[in-house]
Every structure is written in structure tokens, then in C-alpha cells.
């Protein structure tokens, strides 16, 4: 087995998520390191948190805000955000982001108040 893996986001089906729609690369049982997502944020993003994983956001397109533990933080292209476990967060506005989840994204680790 190779020591690398290549995926193409345009080959990955988008799935509904609390923030809009996500295409999740490297989201398979054999990967225990991290996943990378392209997320199309929509105005109806829901505040949520994770108990076990950290997220890194990189804004690619759009302007808006990221709500972090109740504080609205303005973002624009090339803003990057480190979201630690237990931080309640949501995106506000029409944004396109890269999201890196460490360890890999697990839908069982999505919590809502």
C-alpha cells in the first residue's frame, strides 16, 4: 500500500452538514489522522461543537463572520481559524472554506445545545 493518498474534491459527493454542504476527503475507516473538507457555508448554519476533534478553517471565498463561543469574528478570504474541542461555533454568511478535522471527522462527535 502506498504511503500517500490523492483525492479530487470534484469527485466527492457533497453532503448536508450543520453549516451547509461539505465534500469530505480522506473520510474512510483506514484513515486515523485527519480529514479535509470543502464546505459551502449557508446562512442557516447551526451552532455546534465537538468533544474530540479540532478544526482548522481557511476561508477561500466570501465575507461574513464565524461565531466562536458567542463572539462574532469577521472573516474574509484567507482568514484562518483554529477551533478547539468544546468551542461552540458556526459560520454566518455565504462562505466557501477548507476545513481540516483532526482527528478525522466523525458525525457522532457533532453536538448541539
XYZ file of N, CA and C in Angstrom:
339
model
N 0.839 -1.182 0.000
C 0.000 0.000 0.000
C 0.889 1.252 0.000
N 0.517 2.255 -0.769
C 1.294 3.491 -0.889
C 1.266 4.290 0.416
N 2.278 5.097 0.596
C 2.364 5.986 1.758
C 1.716 7.332 1.489
N 0.804 7.396 0.542
C 0.096 8.629 0.220
C -1.274 8.279 -0.339
N -2.112 9.296 -0.412
C -3.442 9.134 -0.987
C -3.807 10.434 -1.683
N -4.390 10.353 -2.864
C -4.803 11.526 -3.624
C -6.306 11.453 -3.844
N -6.989 12.561 -3.598
C -8.421 12.648 -3.874
C -8.682 13.954 -4.611
N -9.774 14.008 -5.348
C -10.180 15.200 -6.088
C -11.548 15.620 -5.584
N -11.638 16.834 -5.055
C -12.904 17.279 -4.468
C -14.056 17.245 -5.462
N -13.785 17.457 -6.736
C -14.880 17.432 -7.706
C -15.408 16.020 -7.945
N -14.722 14.996 -7.424
C -15.204 13.612 -7.495
C -15.951 13.182 -6.229
N -15.989 14.044 -5.226
C -16.591 13.701 -3.931
C -17.981 14.317 -3.850
N -18.962 13.504 -3.513
C -20.341 13.988 -3.404
C -20.505 14.880 -2.178
N -21.194 15.998 -2.336
C -21.470 16.899 -1.219
C -22.564 16.307 -0.347
N -22.393 16.455 0.972
C -23.395 16.001 1.930
C -23.843 17.178 2.788
N -25.083 17.149 3.230
C -25.617 18.192 4.108
C -24.912 18.130 5.449
N -24.588 19.301 5.992
C -23.961 19.394 7.316
C -24.556 20.606 8.027
N -24.251 20.815 9.321
C -24.840 21.946 10.047
C -24.500 23.308 9.438
N -23.443 23.374 8.627
C -23.001 24.643 8.054
C -23.468 24.851 6.616
N -23.966 23.841 5.969
C -24.356 23.938 4.568
C -24.147 22.601 3.885
N -23.130 22.548 3.004
C -22.798 21.313 2.286
C -21.290 21.101 2.313
N -20.874 19.864 2.568
C -19.445 19.542 2.682
C -19.071 18.405 1.742
N -17.886 18.526 1.173
C -17.242 17.438 0.438
C -16.063 17.021 1.317
N -16.042 15.760 1.752
C -15.081 15.308 2.752
C -14.068 14.346 2.143
N -12.823 14.793 2.070
C -11.744 13.957 1.542
C -11.103 13.159 2.672
N -10.702 11.941 2.351
C -9.989 11.035 3.261
C -10.867 10.532 4.410
N -12.186 10.609 4.239
C -13.132 10.174 5.270
C -13.460 8.702 5.074
N -12.554 7.849 5.500
C -12.772 6.407 5.411
C -12.130 5.733 6.611
N -12.561 4.539 6.947
C -12.102 3.875 8.176
C -10.592 3.661 8.270
N -9.890 3.540 7.162
C -8.452 3.313 7.217
C -7.633 4.531 7.599
N -8.244 5.713 7.603
C -7.534 6.950 7.917
C -7.837 7.374 9.346
N -6.807 7.483 10.166
C -6.988 7.914 11.554
C -6.231 9.193 11.862
N -5.826 9.939 10.818
C -5.013 11.135 11.019
C -5.823 12.422 10.959
N -6.427 12.715 9.800
C -7.175 13.962 9.599
C -8.041 13.822 8.358
N -9.059 14.674 8.258
C -9.831 14.791 7.031
C -9.803 16.236 6.583
N -10.000 16.440 5.286
C -10.044 17.783 4.720
C -11.361 17.924 3.976
N -12.051 19.035 4.227
C -13.370 19.259 3.646
C -13.380 20.596 2.904
N -14.145 20.651 1.821
C -14.545 21.926 1.226
C -15.998 22.106 1.651
N -16.281 23.235 2.296
C -17.622 23.461 2.830
C -18.206 24.728 2.213
N -19.409 24.594 1.688
C -20.185 25.733 1.194
C -21.087 26.158 2.343
N -20.749 27.272 2.986
C -21.495 27.763 4.145
C -22.765 28.451 3.659
N -23.853 28.217 4.359
C -25.123 28.853 4.058
C -25.596 29.631 5.285
N -26.456 30.588 5.082
C -26.907 31.478 6.156
C -27.575 30.725 7.299
N -28.023 29.485 7.065
C -28.717 28.749 8.112
C -27.789 27.845 8.923
N -26.488 28.141 8.958
C -25.539 27.328 9.723
C -25.982 27.255 11.189
N -25.851 26.076 11.776
C -26.284 25.834 13.154
C -25.067 25.792 14.081
N -25.180 26.456 15.232
C -24.102 26.404 16.221
C -23.967 24.973 16.727
N -22.735 24.523 16.840
C -22.451 23.165 17.296
C -21.041 23.136 17.878
N -20.668 21.993 18.430
C -19.314 21.828 18.953
C -18.921 20.365 18.833
N -17.654 20.115 19.058
C -17.105 18.764 19.004
C -16.359 18.510 20.309
N -16.516 17.334 20.843
C -15.827 16.988 22.085
C -14.432 16.458 21.838
N -14.211 15.837 20.683
C -12.946 15.130 20.458
C -12.056 15.713 19.378
N -12.591 16.511 18.467
C -11.686 16.950 17.415
C -11.563 18.461 17.294
N -10.419 18.837 16.761
C -10.055 20.220 16.478
C -10.321 20.475 15.004
N -10.737 21.707 14.675
C -10.949 22.075 13.282
C -10.086 23.284 12.931
N -9.587 23.282 11.717
C -8.894 24.432 11.139
C -9.719 24.890 9.954
N -10.135 26.148 9.960
C -10.871 26.720 8.833
C -9.938 27.638 8.054
N -10.049 27.594 6.740
C -9.398 28.557 5.854
C -10.481 29.075 4.926
N -10.770 30.374 5.002
C -11.793 30.965 4.150
C -11.215 31.135 2.746
N -11.890 30.553 1.766
C -11.474 30.686 0.373
C -12.198 31.833 -0.327
N -13.513 31.915 -0.115
C -14.345 32.904 -0.805
C -15.401 33.453 0.136
N -15.778 34.699 -0.089
C -16.868 35.327 0.637
C -16.405 36.087 1.863
N -17.335 36.824 2.431
C -17.091 37.527 3.690
C -18.255 37.225 4.621
N -17.985 37.323 5.889
C -19.013 37.037 6.885
C -18.394 37.003 8.255
N -18.912 36.129 9.085
C -18.445 36.002 10.465
C -18.383 34.529 10.844
N -17.522 34.244 11.798
C -17.522 32.959 12.474
C -17.883 33.266 13.921
N -18.942 32.631 14.400
C -19.322 32.783 15.795
C -18.548 31.742 16.591
N -17.773 32.209 17.570
C -16.922 31.345 18.392
C -17.263 31.593 19.853
N -17.876 30.606 20.496
C -18.318 30.744 21.889
C -19.084 32.047 22.110
N -19.988 32.362 21.171
C -20.855 33.528 21.300
C -20.266 34.830 20.782
N -19.011 34.848 20.393
C -18.364 36.066 19.896
C -18.304 36.025 18.364
N -18.795 37.093 17.721
C -18.788 37.173 16.261
C -17.436 37.733 15.789
N -16.740 36.946 14.979
C -15.416 37.331 14.474
C -15.523 37.496 12.956
N -15.220 38.709 12.431
C -15.309 38.895 10.978
C -14.230 38.091 10.252
N -14.609 37.542 9.083
C -13.665 36.785 8.260
C -13.794 37.213 6.806
N -12.733 36.984 6.059
C -12.659 37.295 4.635
C -11.742 36.265 4.000
N -11.586 36.262 2.681
C -10.684 35.290 2.074
C -9.293 35.317 2.704
N -8.792 34.144 2.970
C -7.500 33.858 3.579
C -7.473 34.067 5.085
N -8.642 34.316 5.715
C -8.717 34.238 7.177
C -8.606 32.766 7.541
N -7.953 32.479 8.652
C -7.866 31.103 9.136
C -8.195 31.085 10.625
N -8.871 30.036 11.047
C -9.378 29.937 12.414
C -9.051 28.557 12.966
N -8.535 28.504 14.169
C -8.300 27.258 14.895
C -9.443 27.104 15.898
N -10.230 26.043 15.749
C -11.382 25.811 16.622
C -11.091 24.574 17.462
N -10.906 24.789 18.748
C -10.543 23.713 19.670
C -11.789 22.942 20.115
N -11.590 21.717 20.628
C -12.730 20.961 21.153
C -13.515 21.778 22.181
N -14.831 21.616 22.172
C -15.802 22.244 23.068
C -16.135 23.691 22.714
N -15.470 24.285 21.725
C -15.795 25.651 21.285
C -17.066 25.590 20.436
N -18.107 26.253 20.901
C -19.336 26.319 20.115
C -19.099 27.283 18.963
N -19.452 26.829 17.753
C -19.128 27.634 16.582
C -20.146 27.465 15.471
N -20.182 28.469 14.618
C -20.975 28.435 13.400
C -20.478 29.538 12.489
N -20.703 29.375 11.211
C -20.352 30.391 10.234
C -21.609 31.153 9.857
N -21.456 32.453 9.614
C -22.564 33.319 9.245
C -22.191 34.018 7.941
N -23.001 33.839 6.930
C -22.747 34.452 5.626
C -22.533 33.384 4.577
N -22.408 33.813 3.345
C -22.117 32.886 2.256
C -20.612 32.798 2.091
N -20.045 31.689 2.529
C -18.596 31.488 2.528
C -18.269 30.141 1.906
N -17.095 30.034 1.373
C -16.551 28.749 0.934
C -15.255 28.569 1.700
N -15.151 27.461 2.441
C -13.987 27.255 3.297
C -13.360 25.888 3.068
N -12.101 25.779 3.469
C -11.446 24.495 3.666
C -11.510 24.240 5.165
N -11.885 23.026 5.545
C -11.959 22.641 6.948
C -11.103 21.386 7.115
N -10.111 21.457 7.990
C -9.291 20.287 8.315
C -9.696 19.828 9.708
N -10.094 18.560 9.824
C -10.517 17.984 11.107
C -9.450 17.024 11.604
N -9.037 17.228 12.864
C -8.008 16.398 13.484
C -8.538 15.938 14.839
N -8.686 14.655 15.095
C -8.604 13.521 14.180
C -9.701 13.610 13.130
N -9.814 12.614 12.247
C -10.797 12.680 11.171
C -12.212 12.952 11.670
N -12.975 13.633 10.824
C -14.371 13.941 11.142
C -15.143 12.676 11.498
N -15.944 12.785 12.552
C -16.815 11.705 12.994
C -18.182 12.324 13.275
N -19.213 11.963 12.520
C -20.529 12.565 12.742
C -21.077 12.325 14.155
N -20.584 11.330 14.850
C -21.007 11.093 16.232
C -20.440 12.138 17.196
N -19.464 12.936 16.717
C -18.857 13.987 17.549
C -19.346 15.376 17.139
N -20.617 15.467 16.789
C -21.255 16.738 16.482
C -22.346 16.949 17.512
N -22.229 18.000 18.310
C -23.118 18.216 19.431
C -23.812 19.564 19.297
N -25.083 19.589 19.687
C -25.904 20.805 19.619
C -26.509 21.059 21.001
N -26.591 22.322 21.375
C -27.223 22.662 22.668
C -28.725 22.618 22.561
